[in-house]
Coordinates of C-alpha atoms in Angstrom, one line a residue:
X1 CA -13.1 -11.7 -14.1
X2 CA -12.0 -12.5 -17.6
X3 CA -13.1 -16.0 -19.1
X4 CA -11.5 -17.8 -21.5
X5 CA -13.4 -21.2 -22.6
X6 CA -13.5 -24.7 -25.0
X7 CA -16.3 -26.7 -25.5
X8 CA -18.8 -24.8 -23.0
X9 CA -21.5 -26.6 -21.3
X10 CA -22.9 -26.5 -17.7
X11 CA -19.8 -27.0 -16.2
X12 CA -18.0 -24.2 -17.4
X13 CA -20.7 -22.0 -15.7
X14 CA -20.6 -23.5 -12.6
X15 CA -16.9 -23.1 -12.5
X16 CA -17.3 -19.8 -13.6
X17 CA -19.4 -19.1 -10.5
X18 CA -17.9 -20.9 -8.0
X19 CA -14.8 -18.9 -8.8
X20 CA -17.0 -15.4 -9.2
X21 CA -17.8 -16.1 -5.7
X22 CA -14.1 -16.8 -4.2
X23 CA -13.3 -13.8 -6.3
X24 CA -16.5 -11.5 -4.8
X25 CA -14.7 -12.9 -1.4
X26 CA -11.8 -12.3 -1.2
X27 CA -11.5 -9.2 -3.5
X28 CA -10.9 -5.3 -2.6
X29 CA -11.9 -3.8 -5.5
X30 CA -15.2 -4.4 -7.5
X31 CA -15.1 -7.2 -10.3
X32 CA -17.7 -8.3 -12.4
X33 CA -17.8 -11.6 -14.8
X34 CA -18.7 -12.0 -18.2
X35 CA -20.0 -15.6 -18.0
X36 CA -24.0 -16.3 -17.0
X37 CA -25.3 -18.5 -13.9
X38 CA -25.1 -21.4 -14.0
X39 CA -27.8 -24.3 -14.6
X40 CA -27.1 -27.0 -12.7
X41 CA -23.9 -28.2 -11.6
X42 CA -23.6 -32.4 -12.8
X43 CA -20.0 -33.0 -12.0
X44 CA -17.6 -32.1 -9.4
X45 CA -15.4 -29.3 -10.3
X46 CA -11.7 -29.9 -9.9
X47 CA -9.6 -28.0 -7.7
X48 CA -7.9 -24.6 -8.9
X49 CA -4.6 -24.1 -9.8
X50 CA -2.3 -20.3 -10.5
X51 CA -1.2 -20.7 -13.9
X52 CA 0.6 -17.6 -14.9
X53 CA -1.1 -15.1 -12.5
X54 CA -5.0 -16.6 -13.9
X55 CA -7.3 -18.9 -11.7
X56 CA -7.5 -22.3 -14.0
X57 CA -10.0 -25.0 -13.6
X58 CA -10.0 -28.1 -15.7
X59 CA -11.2 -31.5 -16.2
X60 CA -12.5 -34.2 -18.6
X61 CA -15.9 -34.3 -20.1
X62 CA -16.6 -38.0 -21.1
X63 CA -19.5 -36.7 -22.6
X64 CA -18.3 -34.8 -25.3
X65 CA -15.0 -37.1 -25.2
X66 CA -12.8 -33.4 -24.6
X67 CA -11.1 -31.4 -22.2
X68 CA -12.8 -28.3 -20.8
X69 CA -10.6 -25.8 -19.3
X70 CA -11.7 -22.5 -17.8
X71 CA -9.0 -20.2 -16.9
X72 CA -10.1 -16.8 -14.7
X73 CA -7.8 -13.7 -15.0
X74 CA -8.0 -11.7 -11.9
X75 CA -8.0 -7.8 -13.0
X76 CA -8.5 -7.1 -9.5
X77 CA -6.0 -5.6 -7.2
X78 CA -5.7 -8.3 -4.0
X79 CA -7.8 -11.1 -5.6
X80 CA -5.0 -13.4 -6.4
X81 CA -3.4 -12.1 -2.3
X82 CA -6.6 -13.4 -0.9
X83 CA -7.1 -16.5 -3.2
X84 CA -4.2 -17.9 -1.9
X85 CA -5.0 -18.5 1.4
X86 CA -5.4 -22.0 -0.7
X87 CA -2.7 -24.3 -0.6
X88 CA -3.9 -25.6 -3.9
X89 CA -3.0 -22.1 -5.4
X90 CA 0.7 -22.6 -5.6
X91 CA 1.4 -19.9 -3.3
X92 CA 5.7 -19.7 -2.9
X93 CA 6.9 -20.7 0.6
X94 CA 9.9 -18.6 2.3
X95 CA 12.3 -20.1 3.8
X96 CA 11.9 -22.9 1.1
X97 CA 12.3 -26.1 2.1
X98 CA 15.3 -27.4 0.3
X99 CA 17.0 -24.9 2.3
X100 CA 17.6 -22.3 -0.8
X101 CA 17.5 -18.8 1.6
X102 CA 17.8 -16.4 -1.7
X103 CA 14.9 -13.8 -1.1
X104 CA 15.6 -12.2 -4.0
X105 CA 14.9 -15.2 -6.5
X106 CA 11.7 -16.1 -4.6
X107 CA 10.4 -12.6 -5.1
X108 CA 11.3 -12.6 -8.6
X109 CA 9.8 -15.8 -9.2
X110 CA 6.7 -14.4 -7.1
X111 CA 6.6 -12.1 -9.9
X112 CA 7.0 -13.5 -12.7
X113 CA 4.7 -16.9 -12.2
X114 CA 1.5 -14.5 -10.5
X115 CA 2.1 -16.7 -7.3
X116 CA 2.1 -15.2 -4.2
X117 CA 4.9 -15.4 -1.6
X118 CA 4.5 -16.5 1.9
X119 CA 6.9 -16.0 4.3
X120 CA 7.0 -18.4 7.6
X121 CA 6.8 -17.1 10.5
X122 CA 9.4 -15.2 12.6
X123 CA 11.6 -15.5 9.1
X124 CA 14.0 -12.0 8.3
X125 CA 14.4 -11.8 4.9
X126 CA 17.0 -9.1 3.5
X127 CA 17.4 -7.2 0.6
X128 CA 21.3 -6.0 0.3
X129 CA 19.5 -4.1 -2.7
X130 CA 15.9 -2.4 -3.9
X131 CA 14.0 -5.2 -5.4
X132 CA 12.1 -2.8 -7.9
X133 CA 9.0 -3.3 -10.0
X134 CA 9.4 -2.3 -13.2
X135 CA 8.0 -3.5 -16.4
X136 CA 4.1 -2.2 -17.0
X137 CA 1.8 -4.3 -14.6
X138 CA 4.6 -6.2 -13.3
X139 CA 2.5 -7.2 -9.5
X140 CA 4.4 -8.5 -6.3
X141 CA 1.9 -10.0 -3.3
X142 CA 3.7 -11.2 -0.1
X143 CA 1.6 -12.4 3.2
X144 CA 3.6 -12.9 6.6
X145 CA 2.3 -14.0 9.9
X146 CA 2.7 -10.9 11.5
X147 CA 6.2 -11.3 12.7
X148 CA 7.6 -11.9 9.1
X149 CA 10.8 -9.8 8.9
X150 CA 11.7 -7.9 5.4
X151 CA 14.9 -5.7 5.8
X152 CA 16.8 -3.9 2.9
X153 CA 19.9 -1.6 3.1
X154 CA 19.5 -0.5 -0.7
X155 CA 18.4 2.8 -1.5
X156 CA 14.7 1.6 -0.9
X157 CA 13.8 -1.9 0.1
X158 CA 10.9 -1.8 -2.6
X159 CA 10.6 0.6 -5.6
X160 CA 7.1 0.5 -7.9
X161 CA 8.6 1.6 -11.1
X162 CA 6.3 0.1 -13.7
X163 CA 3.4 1.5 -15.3
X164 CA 0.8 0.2 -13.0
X165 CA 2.8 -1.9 -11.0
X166 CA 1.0 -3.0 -7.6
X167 CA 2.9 -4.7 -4.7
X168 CA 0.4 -6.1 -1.8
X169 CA 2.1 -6.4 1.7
X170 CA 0.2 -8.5 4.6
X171 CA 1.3 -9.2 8.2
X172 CA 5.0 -8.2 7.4
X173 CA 7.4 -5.7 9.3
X174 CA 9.3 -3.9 6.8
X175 CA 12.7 -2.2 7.8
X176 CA 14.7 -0.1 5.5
X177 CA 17.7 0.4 7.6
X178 CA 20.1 2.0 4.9
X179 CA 23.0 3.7 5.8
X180 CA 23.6 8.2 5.4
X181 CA 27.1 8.7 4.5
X182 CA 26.2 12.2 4.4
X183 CA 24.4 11.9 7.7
X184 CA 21.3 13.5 7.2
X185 CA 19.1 10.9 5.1
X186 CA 19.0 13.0 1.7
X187 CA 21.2 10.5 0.2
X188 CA 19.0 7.7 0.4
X189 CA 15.3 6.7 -0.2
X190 CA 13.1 5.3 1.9
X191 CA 11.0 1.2 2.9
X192 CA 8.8 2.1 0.2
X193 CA 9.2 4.5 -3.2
X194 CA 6.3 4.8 -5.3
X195 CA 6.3 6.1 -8.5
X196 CA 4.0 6.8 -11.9
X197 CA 0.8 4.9 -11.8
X198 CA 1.9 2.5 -9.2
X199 CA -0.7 1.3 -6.4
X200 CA 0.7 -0.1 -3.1
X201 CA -1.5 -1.9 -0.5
X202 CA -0.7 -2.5 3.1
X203 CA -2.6 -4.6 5.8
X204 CA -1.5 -5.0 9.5
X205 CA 2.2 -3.7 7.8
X206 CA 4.8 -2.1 10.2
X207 CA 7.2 0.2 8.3
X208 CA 10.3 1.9 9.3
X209 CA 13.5 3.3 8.1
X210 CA 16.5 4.5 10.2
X211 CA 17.5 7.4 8.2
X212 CA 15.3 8.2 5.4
X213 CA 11.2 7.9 4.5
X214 CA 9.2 5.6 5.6
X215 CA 7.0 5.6 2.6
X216 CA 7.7 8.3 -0.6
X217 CA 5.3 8.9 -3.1
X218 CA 5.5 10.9 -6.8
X219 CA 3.4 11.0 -9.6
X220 CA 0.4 9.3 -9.5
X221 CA 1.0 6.4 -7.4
X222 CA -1.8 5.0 -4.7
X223 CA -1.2 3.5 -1.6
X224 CA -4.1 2.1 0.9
X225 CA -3.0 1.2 4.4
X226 CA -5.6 -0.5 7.0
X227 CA -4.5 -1.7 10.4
X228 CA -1.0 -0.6 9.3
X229 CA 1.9 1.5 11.6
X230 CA 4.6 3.8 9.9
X231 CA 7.0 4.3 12.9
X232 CA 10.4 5.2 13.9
X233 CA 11.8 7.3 10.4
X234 CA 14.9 9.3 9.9
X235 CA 12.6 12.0 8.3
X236 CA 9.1 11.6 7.0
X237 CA 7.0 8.7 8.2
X238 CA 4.8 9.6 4.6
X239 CA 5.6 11.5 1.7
X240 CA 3.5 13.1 -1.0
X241 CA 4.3 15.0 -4.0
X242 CA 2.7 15.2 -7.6
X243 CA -0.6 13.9 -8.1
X244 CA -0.3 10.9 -5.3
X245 CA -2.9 10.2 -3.3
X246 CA -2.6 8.0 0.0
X247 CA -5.7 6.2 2.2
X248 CA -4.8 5.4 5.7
X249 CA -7.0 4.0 7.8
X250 CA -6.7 2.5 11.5
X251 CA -3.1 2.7 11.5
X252 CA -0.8 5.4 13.3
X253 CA 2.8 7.1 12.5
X254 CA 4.4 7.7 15.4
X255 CA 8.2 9.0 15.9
X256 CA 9.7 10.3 12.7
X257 CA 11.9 12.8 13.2
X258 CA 10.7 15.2 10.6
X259 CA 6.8 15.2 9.9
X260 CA 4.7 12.6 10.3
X261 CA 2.6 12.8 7.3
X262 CA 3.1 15.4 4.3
X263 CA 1.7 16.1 1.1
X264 CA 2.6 18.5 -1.1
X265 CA 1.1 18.9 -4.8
X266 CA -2.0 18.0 -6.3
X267 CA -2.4 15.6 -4.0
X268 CA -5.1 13.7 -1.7
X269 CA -4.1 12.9 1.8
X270 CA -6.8 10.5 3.7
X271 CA -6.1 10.0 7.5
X272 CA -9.4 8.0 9.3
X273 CA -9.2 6.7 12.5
X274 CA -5.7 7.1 12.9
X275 CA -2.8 8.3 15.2
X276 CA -0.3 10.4 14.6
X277 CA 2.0 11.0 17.8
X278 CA 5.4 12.0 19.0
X279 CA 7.1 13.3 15.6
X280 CA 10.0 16.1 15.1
X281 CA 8.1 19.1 13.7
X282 CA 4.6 18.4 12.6
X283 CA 2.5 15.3 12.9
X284 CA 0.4 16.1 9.7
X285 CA 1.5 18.9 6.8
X286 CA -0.9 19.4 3.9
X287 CA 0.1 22.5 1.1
X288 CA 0.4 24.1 -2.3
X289 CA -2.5 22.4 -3.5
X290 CA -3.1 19.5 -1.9
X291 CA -6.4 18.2 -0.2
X292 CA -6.5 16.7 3.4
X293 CA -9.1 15.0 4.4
X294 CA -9.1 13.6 8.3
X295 CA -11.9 12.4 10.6
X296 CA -12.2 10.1 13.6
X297 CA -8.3 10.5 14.5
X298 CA -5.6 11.9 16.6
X299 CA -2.5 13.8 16.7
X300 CA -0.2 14.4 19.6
X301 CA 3.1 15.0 20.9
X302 CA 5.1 16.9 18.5
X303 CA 8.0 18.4 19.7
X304 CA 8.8 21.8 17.7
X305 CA 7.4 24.8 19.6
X306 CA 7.3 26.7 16.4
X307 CA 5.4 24.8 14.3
X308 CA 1.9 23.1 14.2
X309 CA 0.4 19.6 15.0
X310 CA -1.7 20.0 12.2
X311 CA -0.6 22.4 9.3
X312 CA -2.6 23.4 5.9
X313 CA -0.6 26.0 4.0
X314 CA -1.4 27.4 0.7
X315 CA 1.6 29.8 0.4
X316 CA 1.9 31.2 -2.9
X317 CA -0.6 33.2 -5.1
X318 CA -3.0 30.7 -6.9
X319 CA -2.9 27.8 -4.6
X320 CA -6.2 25.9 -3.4
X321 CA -5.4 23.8 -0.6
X322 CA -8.0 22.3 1.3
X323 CA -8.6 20.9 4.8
X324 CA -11.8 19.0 6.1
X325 CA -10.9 17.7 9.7
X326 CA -14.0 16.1 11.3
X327 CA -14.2 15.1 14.8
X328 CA -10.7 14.5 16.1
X329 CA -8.5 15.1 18.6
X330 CA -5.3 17.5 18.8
X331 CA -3.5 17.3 22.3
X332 CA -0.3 17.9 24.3
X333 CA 1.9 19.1 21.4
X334 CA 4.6 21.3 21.8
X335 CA 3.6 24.1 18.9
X336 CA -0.1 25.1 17.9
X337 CA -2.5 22.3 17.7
X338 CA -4.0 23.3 14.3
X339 CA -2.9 26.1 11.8
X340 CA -4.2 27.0 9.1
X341 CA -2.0 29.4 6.5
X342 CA -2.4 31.9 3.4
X343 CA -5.1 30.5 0.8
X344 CA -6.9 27.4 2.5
X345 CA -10.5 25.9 2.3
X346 CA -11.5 24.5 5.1
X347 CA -14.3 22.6 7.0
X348 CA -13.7 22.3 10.4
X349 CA -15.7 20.1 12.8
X350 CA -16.4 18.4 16.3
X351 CA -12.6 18.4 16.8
X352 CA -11.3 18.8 20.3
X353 CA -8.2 20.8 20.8
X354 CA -6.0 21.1 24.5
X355 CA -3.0 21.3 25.9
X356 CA -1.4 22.8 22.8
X357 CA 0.4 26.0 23.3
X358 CA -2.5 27.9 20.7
X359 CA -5.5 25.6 19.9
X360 CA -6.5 27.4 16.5
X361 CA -3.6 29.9 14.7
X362 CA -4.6 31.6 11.2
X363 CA -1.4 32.6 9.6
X364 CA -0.1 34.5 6.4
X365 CA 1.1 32.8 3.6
X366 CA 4.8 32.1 3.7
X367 CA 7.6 29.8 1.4
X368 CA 7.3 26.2 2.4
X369 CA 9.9 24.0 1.4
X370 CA 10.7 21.8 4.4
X371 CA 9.9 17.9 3.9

């Protein structure tokens, strides 16, 4: 928390810690505060308001015949998300209520004043185009009820372009439902496209696209998912490549036609507590460098009798992929339950493999190029 001050006295500190603790709440990443305890707390503190993205408290001090403003700059990804579960927060309402239905302007607006976007619920709000992120730490929050509706039929529905841009997502179904004129999906992009130091954040999300990605990642962009489903994709459910690195936890992909997570690259693939059932080829596909790292989760129901529910391949001369799957499940797939390929470390563990047509298969390094 940054603090910016006039005319200090107790009751800046008190502010300063009442909104320390709403911050040490609410937040998902650690925070600290520059400002001490306070001493005692003499009058009551007004209540917040978002002015430009910042936490602001102000009031009169009769005392030193001034005004004493405190204004609290959240440098914490989710902070402002979770702060404004207070109606006093300025959070934007969609549908508005003077009946104005552009979803567009209220996300840009969303952006640009630091408030975050609510959407009623059962509301379907489209995108006829990708609402993209793109100046450096340009940030987008939006919290649905669960049944909140966001469809685009632009190449993506969202695209984090900026340099650490961050987009948070809560209790919203997301449908990217983009037309192929080629008809296979390589002409378009996906519900979510991530790129250079971007960082994404999903909780209790549903994604899907007809014909493309689910969710694509490049560079060095994050994404953490928790209670969130990637279901239903043209190809990939979940895309790596570069130095990305994704965290999925208690949420399943289920039903993409191609794989249902891949990672290629230097990067890190985390799958905990998750399912991964009934996709195209393989459910999960770590190689050429990249880490995987899965525990506590399953994967079932693949349909391609030549490939692998689980695949780490490091195919090529100098590669160092790695694999450490801990105590999950691998079941009823068409194709081998777990293979591992050419140059791979690995740590395997309590995992419980049947009903695959070869539980374990150590293969030769080949090309890989499928995604």
């Amino acid at each position: 928390v940054r603090a910016q001050r006039r005319t200090p006295g107790p009751q800046t500190f008190a502010a300063a810690a009442v909104v320390a603790l709403l911050v040490r709440r609410f937040a998902t990443r650690a925070v600290s505060t520059m400002l001490p305890l306070p001493l005692t707390l003499t009058q009551g503190l007004p209540k917040p308001v978002l002015v430009a993205g910042c936490v602001e408290l102000r009031w009169a001090d009769s005392f030193r015949g001034s005004t004493t403003a405190l204004r609290l700059q959240a440098l914490s990804t989710g902070v402002c998300a979770g702060l404004g579960d207070a109606e006093e927060l300025g959070a934007i309402h969609w549908p508005r209520p003077e009946g104005d239905d552009d979803f567009r302007a209220a996300c840009e607006e969303a952006v640009l004043s630091g408030r975050q976007l609510r959407l009623a619920p059962g509301c379907h709000a489209r995108l006829h185009e990708t609402f993209q992120l793109r100046r450096n730490r340009h940030a987008l929050s939006i919290v649905g009820s669960g049944n909140s509706v966001i469809e685009g039929t632009g190449h993506s529905v969202f695209c984090l372009a900026g340099r650490h841009s961050r987009l948070h997502l809560e209790g919203i179904v997301l449908r990217h439902s983009a037309p192929t004129p080629l008809g296979n999906g390589s002409d378009i992009g996906s519900a979510l496209f991530l790129l250079g130091k971007s960082q994404a954040q999903l909780v209790n999300v549903t994604v899907s696209s007809l014909h493309g990605l689910g969710i694509w990642m490049v560079q060095k962009a994050e994404l953490e998912a928790h209670g969130s489903h990637v279901v239903d994709c043209g190809r990939s459910g979940l895309a790596l490549f570069g130095d990305a690195s994704a965290s999925l936890v208690g949420s399943r992909v289920q039903r993409c036609t191609v794989h249902g997570a891949c990672a290629r690259g230097n990067t890190h693939l985390l799958l905990h507590h998750c399912e991964v059932k009934d996709c195209g080829r393989r459910g999960v596909y770590a190689y050429v460098n990249a880490t995987l790292d899965m525990a506590n989760s399953t994967v079932s129901g693949t349909l391609d009798r030549t490939r692998a529910a689980i695949e780490v391949a490091g195919a090529k001369p100098g590669d160092s992929t790695t694999a450490v799957i801990a105590d999950c499940q691998v079941s009823g797939n068409a194709g081998a339950g777990i293979r591992l390929r050419g140059s791979v470390s690995h740590a395997l563990t309590g995992n419980e493999c049947f009903g695959n047509s070869v539980d374990l298969n150590l293969a030769v390094g080949e090309e890989n190029d499928e995604w």
